[in-house]
Coordinates of C-alpha atoms in Angstrom, one line a residue:
Chain K
X534 CA 43.3 -25.7 65.1
X535 CA 41.0 -25.5 68.1
X536 CA 38.9 -22.7 68.6
X537 CA 36.6 -21.9 71.5
X538 CA 35.5 -18.3 71.7
X539 CA 35.6 -17.6 67.9
X540 CA 34.4 -20.9 66.7
X541 CA 31.6 -20.2 65.1
X542 CA 31.6 -16.4 64.1
X543 CA 31.5 -17.4 60.2
X544 CA 28.4 -19.6 60.6
X545 CA 25.9 -18.4 58.8
X546 CA 23.8 -16.0 61.3
X547 CA 25.7 -16.9 64.1
X548 CA 24.1 -14.3 66.4
X549 CA 20.9 -16.4 65.9
X550 CA 20.0 -18.6 68.6
X551 CA 19.0 -21.1 66.0
X552 CA 22.6 -21.1 64.8
X553 CA 24.3 -21.2 68.2
X554 CA 21.8 -24.4 69.3
X555 CA 22.8 -26.1 66.0
X556 CA 26.6 -26.1 67.0
X557 CA 26.4 -27.1 71.0
X558 CA 24.7 -23.9 71.8
X559 CA 23.5 -23.9 75.6
X560 CA 24.4 -28.1 76.0
X561 CA 26.9 -26.9 78.8
X562 CA 24.0 -25.2 80.3
X563 CA 22.0 -28.1 80.3
X564 CA 24.7 -30.5 81.2
X565 CA 25.5 -28.2 84.4
X566 CA 21.8 -27.8 85.5
X567 CA 21.0 -31.4 85.2
X568 CA 23.8 -33.2 85.6
X569 CA 26.3 -31.0 87.7
X570 CA 26.2 -29.5 91.1
X571 CA 27.4 -25.8 91.2
X572 CA 30.3 -26.8 93.1
X573 CA 31.6 -29.3 90.4
X574 CA 31.2 -26.6 87.7
X575 CA 33.5 -24.4 90.3
X576 CA 35.9 -27.5 89.9
X577 CA 36.3 -27.7 86.6
X578 CA 37.0 -24.2 86.3
X579 CA 39.5 -24.9 89.0
X580 CA 41.3 -27.5 86.8
X581 CA 41.2 -25.0 83.8
X582 CA 43.8 -22.5 85.6
X583 CA 41.9 -20.0 83.8
X584 CA 43.7 -16.3 84.6
X585 CA 41.0 -13.6 84.0
X586 CA 40.7 -12.2 80.3
X587 CA 40.3 -8.8 81.5
X588 CA 43.9 -8.3 81.9
X589 CA 45.2 -8.6 85.6
X590 CA 45.0 -12.1 84.8
X591 CA 43.8 -13.4 88.5
X592 CA 42.6 -16.9 88.8
X593 CA 38.8 -17.4 87.8
X594 CA 38.3 -20.1 90.4
X595 CA 39.5 -18.0 93.3
X596 CA 37.6 -15.2 92.8
X597 CA 34.7 -17.4 92.5
X598 CA 35.7 -18.8 95.9
X599 CA 35.3 -15.2 97.3
X600 CA 31.4 -14.8 95.9
X601 CA 30.8 -18.4 97.6
X602 CA 31.7 -17.5 100.6
X603 CA 30.0 -13.8 100.8
X604 CA 27.3 -13.1 102.6
X605 CA 24.0 -11.0 101.5
X606 CA 21.5 -11.6 98.9
X607 CA 21.2 -10.9 95.9
X608 CA 24.3 -11.7 94.7
X609 CA 25.4 -10.1 91.1
X610 CA 27.2 -11.5 88.2
X611 CA 28.3 -8.4 86.6
X612 CA 30.2 -9.0 83.1
X613 CA 32.3 -6.4 82.3
X614 CA 32.1 -5.4 78.7
X615 CA 33.3 -1.8 78.8
X616 CA 36.3 -3.1 76.5
X617 CA 38.1 0.3 75.8
X618 CA 42.1 -0.5 75.7
X619 CA 43.5 0.8 73.0
X620 CA 44.4 -2.2 70.5
X621 CA 41.4 -4.4 72.2
X622 CA 38.7 -5.7 70.4
X623 CA 38.2 -9.7 71.3
X624 CA 35.0 -8.5 73.3
X625 CA 33.4 -6.6 70.6
X626 CA 33.5 -9.5 68.0
X627 CA 32.2 -12.2 70.6
X628 CA 29.3 -9.5 71.4
X629 CA 28.7 -9.1 67.3
X630 CA 29.2 -12.3 66.2
X631 CA 28.3 -15.0 68.9
X632 CA 26.3 -13.3 72.0
X633 CA 24.5 -16.4 72.8
X634 CA 28.1 -17.8 73.8
X635 CA 28.2 -14.9 76.4
X636 CA 24.8 -15.2 78.0
X637 CA 25.6 -19.0 78.4
X638 CA 29.0 -18.2 79.9
X639 CA 26.9 -15.5 82.3
X640 CA 24.9 -18.3 83.3
X641 CA 26.9 -21.1 84.2
X642 CA 29.0 -18.5 86.5
X643 CA 25.6 -17.5 87.8
X644 CA 24.5 -20.9 88.4
X645 CA 28.2 -22.0 90.2
X646 CA 28.5 -19.0 92.2
X647 CA 24.6 -18.8 93.6
X648 CA 24.2 -15.8 91.9
X649 CA 20.0 -14.8 90.9
X650 CA 21.3 -11.5 88.8
X651 CA 23.1 -10.9 85.7
X652 CA 24.3 -7.5 84.7
X653 CA 26.0 -7.0 81.4
X654 CA 27.8 -3.7 81.5
X655 CA 28.8 -2.7 77.5
X656 CA 30.3 0.3 76.4
X657 CA 28.2 2.8 74.8
X658 CA 30.5 2.9 71.5
X659 CA 29.4 -0.8 70.8
X660 CA 26.4 -0.1 69.2
X661 CA 26.0 -3.3 66.8
X662 CA 27.3 -5.6 69.6
X663 CA 24.5 -3.8 72.0
X664 CA 21.8 -4.5 69.6
X665 CA 23.0 -8.1 69.3
X666 CA 23.4 -9.3 72.9
X667 CA 20.3 -7.6 73.5
X668 CA 18.6 -9.4 70.7
X669 CA 20.0 -12.5 72.1
X670 CA 18.8 -11.9 75.9
X671 CA 15.5 -11.7 74.6
X672 CA 15.7 -14.8 72.7
X673 CA 16.9 -16.9 75.5
X674 CA 14.2 -15.2 77.8
X675 CA 11.7 -16.7 75.3
X676 CA 13.2 -19.9 75.2
X677 CA 13.3 -20.2 78.6
X678 CA 16.8 -20.2 79.0
X679 CA 16.8 -16.9 81.2
X680 CA 13.9 -16.7 83.9
X681 CA 12.5 -18.8 86.5
X682 CA 13.2 -22.4 86.7
X683 CA 15.7 -22.4 83.5
X684 CA 15.2 -26.2 81.9
X685 CA 12.7 -27.4 84.9
X686 CA 15.3 -26.8 87.3
X687 CA 15.1 -24.6 90.5
X688 CA 17.8 -22.6 89.1
X689 CA 16.1 -19.3 88.3
X690 CA 18.2 -16.0 87.2
X691 CA 17.6 -12.6 85.7
X692 CA 19.6 -10.6 83.3
X693 CA 19.4 -6.9 82.0
X694 CA 21.9 -5.1 79.5
X695 CA 23.3 -1.7 80.1
X696 CA 25.0 1.3 78.4
X697 CA 27.9 3.0 79.6
X698 CA 28.5 6.4 77.7
X699 CA 32.0 7.0 77.0
X700 CA 34.7 6.8 79.8
X701 CA 37.6 4.2 79.9
X702 CA 37.7 4.4 83.4
X703 CA 34.3 2.2 83.6
X704 CA 36.5 -1.0 82.7
X705 CA 37.6 -0.7 86.5
X706 CA 36.0 -3.0 88.5
X707 CA 34.3 -0.4 90.9
X708 CA 34.0 2.5 88.8
X709 CA 32.0 0.1 86.6
X710 CA 29.7 -0.6 89.6
X711 CA 29.8 3.2 90.4
X712 CA 28.4 3.8 86.8
X713 CA 26.0 1.0 87.0
X714 CA 24.4 2.5 90.0
X715 CA 24.1 5.5 88.0
X716 CA 26.8 7.8 89.4
X717 CA 30.0 9.0 88.0
X718 CA 32.5 6.6 87.4
X719 CA 34.7 7.0 90.0
X720 CA 36.7 4.1 91.5
X721 CA 35.9 3.2 94.8
X722 CA 38.6 2.2 98.0
X723 CA 39.2 -1.5 98.4
X724 CA 38.1 -3.2 100.8
X725 CA 35.5 -3.7 100.8
X726 CA 35.8 -5.8 97.5
X727 CA 33.1 -6.0 95.3
X728 CA 32.6 -9.9 96.3
X729 CA 31.4 -8.8 100.1
X730 CA 30.1 -5.5 98.8
X731 CA 30.1 -4.8 95.5
X732 CA 27.0 -3.6 93.2
X733 CA 23.8 -1.6 95.1
X734 CA 26.3 -3.1 98.4
X735 CA 25.6 -7.0 97.6
X736 CA 28.1 -9.7 96.8
X737 CA 29.1 -9.1 93.2
X738 CA 31.0 -11.3 90.6
X739 CA 32.9 -9.5 88.0
X740 CA 34.3 -11.0 85.3
X741 CA 35.1 -10.3 81.3
X742 CA 33.1 -11.3 78.4
X743 CA 36.3 -13.7 77.3
X744 CA 36.5 -15.3 80.3
X745 CA 32.5 -15.8 80.4
X746 CA 32.8 -17.4 76.9
X747 CA 35.3 -19.9 77.7
X748 CA 33.1 -21.6 80.3
X749 CA 30.6 -23.6 77.6
X750 CA 33.8 -25.5 76.4
X751 CA 35.4 -26.1 80.1
X752 CA 31.9 -27.2 81.2
X753 CA 31.5 -29.5 78.2
X754 CA 34.8 -31.0 78.1
X755 CA 36.6 -30.6 81.1
X756 CA 38.9 -27.8 83.0
X757 CA 41.7 -30.3 82.3
X758 CA 40.7 -30.3 78.8
X759 CA 40.8 -26.7 78.6
X760 CA 44.1 -25.9 80.6
X761 CA 45.9 -28.5 78.3
X762 CA 45.2 -26.5 75.0
X763 CA 47.9 -24.2 76.2
X764 CA 51.7 -23.8 75.3
X765 CA 54.8 -22.8 77.4
X766 CA 52.9 -23.6 80.3
X767 CA 50.0 -21.5 79.5
X768 CA 46.6 -22.9 80.1
X769 CA 43.7 -22.6 77.3
X770 CA 43.4 -20.6 74.6
X771 CA 43.8 -16.8 74.2
X772 CA 42.4 -14.4 72.3
X773 CA 45.5 -12.1 70.8
X774 CA 44.2 -8.9 69.3
X775 CA 46.7 -8.1 66.3
X776 CA 47.0 -4.4 65.1
X777 CA 48.9 -1.5 63.8
X778 CA 51.9 -2.2 61.3
X779 CA 51.1 -5.9 60.6
X780 CA 50.1 -7.1 57.1
X781 CA 47.0 -9.5 58.7
X782 CA 45.7 -7.6 61.5
X783 CA 42.9 -9.4 63.8
X784 CA 41.6 -11.7 66.3
X785 CA 43.7 -14.6 66.6
X786 CA 42.4 -17.4 69.2
X787 CA 45.9 -19.3 69.9
X788 CA 47.3 -21.1 72.7
X789 CA 48.0 -19.2 76.0
X790 CA 51.8 -19.0 75.8
X791 CA 52.6 -18.4 72.1
X792 CA 55.2 -16.2 71.8
X793 CA 55.0 -12.7 69.9
X794 CA 57.0 -13.8 66.8
X795 CA 55.0 -16.5 66.3
X796 CA 51.6 -14.3 66.4
X797 CA 53.2 -11.6 64.4
X798 CA 55.0 -13.6 61.8
X799 CA 52.9 -16.6 60.9
X800 CA 49.8 -15.8 61.7
X801 CA 49.6 -12.1 61.3
X802 CA 51.7 -12.4 58.1
X803 CA 54.6 -10.3 59.5
X804 CA 55.3 -6.3 59.5
X805 CA 53.4 -4.7 56.5
X806 CA 54.8 -4.1 53.3
X807 CA 58.2 -6.2 54.1
X808 CA 59.3 -3.6 56.4
X809 CA 61.4 -4.1 59.7
X810 CA 60.1 -4.5 63.2
X811 CA 60.9 -1.7 65.5
X812 CA 58.8 -1.9 68.4
X813 CA 55.7 -3.5 70.0
X814 CA 53.6 -3.7 73.0
X815 CA 51.8 -6.4 74.4
X816 CA 48.8 -5.7 76.2
X817 CA 47.1 -2.3 75.0
X818 CA 48.1 1.2 76.1
X819 CA 48.7 0.2 79.5
X820 CA 51.9 -2.1 78.4
X821 CA 55.1 -1.2 77.9
X822 CA 56.8 -0.4 74.5
X823 CA 59.3 -3.3 73.9
X824 CA 62.0 -3.0 71.6
X825 CA 62.1 -5.5 68.6
X826 CA 64.6 -7.6 70.1
X827 CA 62.2 -8.8 73.0
X828 CA 60.3 -10.7 70.1
X829 CA 60.8 -14.0 71.3
X830 CA 58.2 -13.3 74.8
X831 CA 56.0 -15.8 76.0
X832 CA 53.0 -13.9 75.8
X833 CA 51.2 -15.2 79.2
X834 CA 50.4 -13.1 82.1
X835 CA 53.6 -14.4 84.3
X836 CA 56.5 -14.2 81.5
X837 CA 55.5 -10.9 80.3
X838 CA 54.9 -9.8 84.0
X839 CA 58.7 -10.9 84.5
X840 CA 59.9 -9.1 81.4
X841 CA 58.6 -5.7 83.5
X842 CA 55.4 -5.3 81.9
X843 CA 51.9 -6.5 81.6
X844 CA 50.2 -8.8 79.0
X845 CA 46.9 -7.2 80.0
X846 CA 44.1 -7.6 77.4
X847 CA 46.9 -9.0 74.8
X848 CA 46.0 -6.2 72.6
X849 CA 49.0 -6.3 70.4
X850 CA 50.2 -3.4 68.7
X851 CA 53.1 -3.3 65.8
X852 CA 55.5 -0.5 65.1
X853 CA 57.7 -0.6 61.8
X854 CA 61.0 0.9 61.4
X855 CA 59.3 4.4 60.0
X856 CA 57.9 5.0 63.3
X857 CA 59.0 7.3 66.0
X858 CA 58.6 5.9 69.4
X859 CA 57.9 9.7 71.2
X860 CA 55.4 9.9 68.6
X861 CA 53.9 6.5 69.4
X862 CA 54.3 7.4 73.7
X863 CA 52.1 10.7 72.9
X864 CA 49.6 8.7 71.5
X865 CA 49.1 6.8 74.6
X866 CA 49.7 9.2 76.8
X867 CA 47.2 11.9 75.4
X868 CA 44.6 8.5 75.9
X869 CA 45.4 8.8 79.5
X870 CA 45.5 12.2 79.9
X871 CA 41.7 12.1 78.3
X872 CA 40.8 9.5 80.0
X873 CA 42.0 10.3 83.8
X874 CA 39.0 10.6 85.8
X875 CA 40.3 13.0 87.6
X876 CA 39.5 11.7 90.8
X877 CA 43.1 11.4 92.5
X878 CA 45.8 14.1 91.6
X879 CA 48.8 11.8 90.8
X880 CA 46.7 10.5 87.7
X881 CA 45.3 13.8 86.5
X882 CA 48.3 15.8 86.9
X883 CA 50.7 13.1 86.5
X884 CA 49.2 12.1 82.7
X885 CA 49.0 15.7 81.6
X886 CA 52.7 16.3 82.8
X887 CA 54.2 13.4 80.6
X888 CA 52.3 14.4 77.8
X889 CA 53.5 18.1 78.0
X890 CA 56.7 16.8 78.3
X891 CA 56.6 14.6 75.2
X892 CA 55.1 17.4 73.6
X893 CA 58.1 19.4 74.5
X894 CA 60.2 16.6 73.1
X895 CA 58.3 16.5 69.4
X896 CA 58.6 20.3 69.2
X897 CA 62.4 20.2 69.9
X898 CA 62.4 22.6 73.1
X899 CA 63.1 20.0 75.4
X900 CA 65.5 20.2 78.2
X901 CA 68.4 18.2 78.8
X902 CA 67.0 16.7 82.0
X903 CA 63.7 15.7 80.2
X904 CA 64.1 11.8 80.8
X905 CA 64.9 12.5 84.6
X906 CA 61.5 14.1 84.7
X907 CA 59.9 11.7 83.0
X908 CA 61.1 8.7 85.2
X909 CA 60.4 10.8 88.0
X910 CA 57.0 11.6 87.6
X911 CA 56.3 7.8 86.3
X912 CA 57.6 7.3 89.7
X913 CA 55.3 9.0 91.8
X914 CA 52.2 8.2 89.7
X915 CA 52.9 4.3 90.1
X916 CA 53.3 4.6 93.8
X917 CA 50.3 7.4 94.4
X918 CA 47.7 6.7 91.8
X919 CA 44.4 5.6 93.4
X920 CA 44.1 2.7 90.8
X921 CA 45.1 0.8 88.3
X922 CA 44.9 3.7 85.5
X923 CA 47.0 6.0 87.0
X924 CA 49.4 3.6 88.3
X925 CA 49.6 2.1 84.6
X926 CA 49.3 5.0 82.3
X927 CA 53.6 6.1 82.7
X928 CA 54.4 2.5 81.3
X929 CA 53.8 3.3 77.9
X930 CA 55.9 6.7 78.3
X931 CA 58.8 5.6 80.7
X932 CA 59.3 2.2 78.7
X933 CA 60.3 4.3 75.7
X934 CA 62.7 6.4 77.7
X935 CA 64.3 3.2 78.7
X936 CA 64.3 1.3 75.8
X937 CA 64.9 3.6 73.3
X938 CA 67.5 6.0 75.1
X939 CA 69.4 7.2 72.1
X940 CA 66.1 8.1 70.2
X941 CA 65.1 10.4 72.9
X942 CA 69.0 11.9 73.3
X943 CA 68.5 12.7 69.2
X944 CA 65.5 14.4 69.9
X945 CA 66.6 16.4 73.0
X946 CA 70.4 17.0 72.5
X947 CA 70.9 17.1 68.8
X948 CA 66.8 18.3 67.9
X949 CA 66.7 15.8 65.3
X950 CA 63.7 13.3 65.0
X951 CA 65.5 10.5 63.5
X952 CA 62.5 8.7 61.9
X953 CA 61.5 12.5 60.3
X954 CA 58.3 11.9 62.0
X955 CA 58.1 14.7 65.1
X956 CA 57.9 18.9 64.1
X957 CA 61.1 19.7 65.9
X958 CA 60.2 23.5 65.1
X959 CA 61.5 24.9 68.0
X960 CA 57.5 25.8 68.7
X961 CA 56.7 26.1 72.4
X962 CA 53.8 23.7 72.7
X963 CA 52.9 24.4 76.2
X964 CA 54.4 26.1 79.7
X965 CA 58.2 24.8 80.4
X966 CA 58.2 22.0 82.5
X967 CA 61.1 21.3 85.5
X968 CA 61.8 19.6 88.8
X969 CA 60.3 22.6 90.6
X970 CA 57.0 22.7 88.5
X971 CA 56.8 18.6 88.8
X972 CA 57.2 19.1 92.7
X973 CA 54.5 22.0 92.7
X974 CA 52.4 19.6 90.9
X975 CA 52.7 16.7 92.7
X976 CA 54.8 16.5 96.0
X977 CA 53.2 20.1 97.1
X978 CA 49.6 18.5 96.2
X979 CA 50.6 15.5 98.1
X980 CA 51.4 17.5 101.3
X981 CA 48.3 19.4 100.6
X982 CA 46.1 16.2 100.4
X983 CA 48.0 15.0 103.9
X984 CA 47.1 18.1 105.9
Chain U
X34 CA 8.1 35.8 72.1
X35 CA 5.4 33.6 74.1
X36 CA 3.7 32.4 71.3
X37 CA 7.1 31.1 69.2
X38 CA 7.9 29.0 72.8
X39 CA 4.4 27.4 72.6
X40 CA 4.9 26.6 68.7
X41 CA 8.3 24.8 69.9
X42 CA 6.8 23.1 73.0
X43 CA 3.8 21.6 70.8
X44 CA 6.7 20.6 67.7
X45 CA 8.2 18.8 70.5
X46 CA 5.2 17.4 72.2
X47 CA 5.3 14.0 70.9
X48 CA 9.1 13.5 71.8
X49 CA 8.4 14.2 75.6
X50 CA 5.5 11.9 75.6
X51 CA 8.0 9.1 73.8
X52 CA 10.8 10.1 76.6
X53 CA 8.0 9.8 79.1
X54 CA 7.1 6.2 78.1
X55 CA 11.0 5.5 78.1
X56 CA 11.5 6.6 81.3
X57 CA 8.7 4.3 82.6
X58 CA 10.1 1.5 81.2
X59 CA 13.6 1.8 82.7
X60 CA 11.9 2.7 86.2
X61 CA 10.8 -0.9 86.6
X62 CA 14.7 -1.8 86.5
X63 CA 17.4 -1.1 88.5
X64 CA 20.9 0.9 87.2
X65 CA 18.8 2.6 84.4
X66 CA 19.8 6.3 84.6
X67 CA 22.7 6.2 81.8
X68 CA 19.6 4.5 79.9
X69 CA 17.6 7.2 80.6
X70 CA 20.2 9.7 79.6
X71 CA 20.6 7.6 76.2
X72 CA 16.9 7.9 75.5
X73 CA 16.7 11.8 76.3
X74 CA 19.6 12.0 73.6
X75 CA 17.8 9.3 71.3
X76 CA 14.7 11.5 71.3
X77 CA 16.3 15.4 71.4
X78 CA 19.7 14.6 69.7
X79 CA 21.2 16.0 72.9
X80 CA 20.3 16.5 76.7
X81 CA 17.5 19.1 76.2
X82 CA 17.3 20.8 79.4
X83 CA 13.6 20.0 80.0
X84 CA 13.8 16.4 79.3
X85 CA 16.8 15.7 81.5
X86 CA 14.6 17.5 84.5
X87 CA 11.8 14.9 83.7
X88 CA 14.9 12.1 84.3
X89 CA 15.9 13.9 87.6
X90 CA 12.3 14.0 88.6
X91 CA 11.9 10.3 87.7
X92 CA 14.9 9.2 89.5
X93 CA 14.4 11.7 92.7
X94 CA 17.5 13.8 91.8
X95 CA 18.0 17.3 91.5
X96 CA 18.8 18.7 87.5
X97 CA 22.4 19.3 89.4
X98 CA 22.8 16.0 90.4
X99 CA 22.0 14.5 87.2
X100 CA 24.1 16.9 85.5
X101 CA 26.7 16.2 87.6
X102 CA 26.6 12.2 86.5
X103 CA 26.0 13.3 82.8
X104 CA 29.1 15.5 82.6
X105 CA 31.2 12.9 83.3
X106 CA 30.7 10.7 80.3
X107 CA 31.8 12.1 76.7
X108 CA 28.8 10.4 74.5
X109 CA 26.4 13.0 76.0
X110 CA 25.7 16.1 74.1
X111 CA 24.6 19.6 76.2
X112 CA 23.9 21.5 73.0
X113 CA 22.3 20.8 69.6
X114 CA 24.2 18.5 67.4
X115 CA 24.4 18.3 63.6
X116 CA 22.6 14.9 62.3
X117 CA 25.8 13.5 61.4
X118 CA 28.7 13.0 63.8
X119 CA 32.1 11.3 62.7
X120 CA 34.1 9.9 65.7
X121 CA 37.5 9.4 64.9
X122 CA 39.8 7.4 66.4
X123 CA 43.1 8.6 67.4
X124 CA 44.3 6.4 68.9
X125 CA 48.0 4.1 68.4
X126 CA 46.8 1.6 66.0
X127 CA 44.6 3.9 64.3
X128 CA 47.4 6.8 64.3
X129 CA 50.0 4.2 62.8
X130 CA 47.2 3.7 59.9
X131 CA 46.6 7.0 59.0
X132 CA 44.1 8.4 61.6
X133 CA 45.4 11.9 61.3
X134 CA 45.0 12.2 57.9
X135 CA 41.5 11.2 58.3
X136 CA 41.1 13.6 61.0
X137 CA 42.6 16.6 58.8
X138 CA 40.5 15.9 55.8
X139 CA 37.0 15.4 57.5
X140 CA 37.6 18.6 59.6
X141 CA 38.5 20.9 56.8
X142 CA 35.2 19.4 54.9
X143 CA 33.2 20.5 57.4
X144 CA 34.4 23.6 58.0
X145 CA 34.1 24.3 54.1
X146 CA 30.3 23.2 54.6
X147 CA 29.3 25.0 57.5
X148 CA 29.4 22.4 59.9
X149 CA 26.6 20.6 58.2
X150 CA 28.7 17.4 60.1
X151 CA 30.6 17.5 63.0
X152 CA 33.9 16.0 63.5
X153 CA 35.3 14.5 67.1
X154 CA 38.6 13.3 68.0
X155 CA 37.9 10.0 70.1
X156 CA 39.6 7.7 72.3
X157 CA 39.9 4.1 71.2
X158 CA 36.7 2.2 69.5
X159 CA 37.7 -0.8 69.5
X160 CA 37.8 -1.5 65.8
X161 CA 41.7 -1.6 65.8
X162 CA 41.8 -4.5 63.5
X163 CA 40.1 -2.4 60.8
X164 CA 42.3 0.7 61.8
X165 CA 42.2 3.7 60.6
X166 CA 38.4 3.1 62.3
X167 CA 35.8 6.1 62.5
X168 CA 32.2 5.8 63.7
X169 CA 29.8 7.7 60.9
X170 CA 26.6 8.0 63.9
X171 CA 26.3 4.8 64.7
X172 CA 27.8 2.9 62.0
X173 CA 31.6 1.2 62.0
X174 CA 33.7 2.3 59.5
X175 CA 36.9 1.0 59.1
X176 CA 40.0 0.3 56.6
X177 CA 39.1 3.4 54.8
X178 CA 41.5 6.3 53.0
X179 CA 40.7 9.7 54.4
X180 CA 38.9 10.4 50.9
X181 CA 36.7 7.1 51.6
X182 CA 36.1 8.4 54.8
X183 CA 34.6 11.3 53.9
X184 CA 32.8 9.9 51.1
X185 CA 31.3 7.7 54.3
X186 CA 30.3 11.0 56.0
X187 CA 28.6 13.0 53.0
X188 CA 26.6 9.8 52.1
X189 CA 25.2 10.0 55.7
X190 CA 24.7 13.7 55.7
X191 CA 22.9 13.4 52.5
X192 CA 20.6 10.5 53.7
X193 CA 19.9 12.6 56.7
X194 CA 18.8 15.7 54.8
X195 CA 16.6 13.9 52.7

């Protein structure tokens, strides 16, 4: 089966420039710089129909258009390597095992969009990937593949690697710029958009590691070739990260448009220990928790959106029949409560309220209106949160209320956890939450903020 | 008291000198604030106040401004830490594969050994295919039982004290 981003990762010393050069490494850069105009590279990306792999699936070529039209110098490429979405690890594998692929991808993006400075922002916890990307950049500089007059052409570019320090929000495209500028990683208002006024106030192209790592093959083989690798109307290949209760967890680079059933059963070897599938998630913590009967869903941006959730980073998490969905939902709720940056109150307070409500369900002290309260708080967060973190944070919780209603009723009305996972001990884990507390917390503050 | 302070300073003098060199290096490029703070932590094990002051001065910030930035990020420490830190992921993929057991086992052991190492409950480390996973200092450890995780941590503690 065709492989792009993961093609070289099992080669000996795959992270070394010699190994990379021996396997078509930097051939696309040479081709682009010596045979193609920046517009021609852009055209191939347009033909590829690629949607950005960072989670939103925004057409890559269109994002590049904004850069080409933007005024101001210098222009920056900012590679978003702040991979922190629970269930997602494809960027880490590329950085650890094939860092030169990423370096080459960054160079091609800079060439096509007229950028002269490249930053790679990698999350602080990726120690090994940091070391390997750092070495790759040094090696590429030493070979004249980064720097002045690359390959004897008049294309010059510098490349810098920067480390984050533990903050999920810095994967958001405006927060990452604040962080790189040495500030707290709060998101910025848009407009101005990064393409016009981004890093240090200059035009900035922000692309994900996997998006950039596909560019060398698109340039070498053509955008149409790449596009045709997809199935079920999908474009190209996509790395699906598979984890949880599955026999063979791992990163699978498959045609975009592969169904969840194929991914989990054919590639992942099925639910572990031969158990039954109970629930699954298509795209990391920010996506819904779906029931087993949605397993034939096509894993591409549009079909998953049509099903009411997001493909996001394609971090697919599998849950077997021993899992309690309340217990699963509270893991995601806790994640978002921890990672909310606190900048806007619907997210800051909403993530806390959702976790508190779920905690009350787990302990068997939830009131009968709990599911309504979850719907209510979720809807406020989706409408009023400042950035994507708070807008998507309620999905794992509210989706379990909708898709597994019977299980909630059992916890709330009968005080029984059907899976036998929750404590159900009658202990009060936190203060009582009702309609009034919600209003005080959300509506009253909304009024206060507007006043 | 005064003598003690100067002894501490002389012990730490090479660290401040090394940090000073790192700061100079960082200053040549834009966007290196976090790198400077990482350098402080690399040399001192935490954000030692006087060293933070050096970074603030290099950046033209007050210490309060710089602490305002540093406190946003979970990887920075504001007090000295044991030489070994185990960061245990507790998010969904790892939770489904037994993260709570690892967390519990390590926390009990840390208590018994009077905090010879520190256990942190952390959010997703991007090691989900190796769940349950943790970082022992900078080393990724995955697909382990609670006992194996503890052995890894103990080996690291033994290595750091020898």
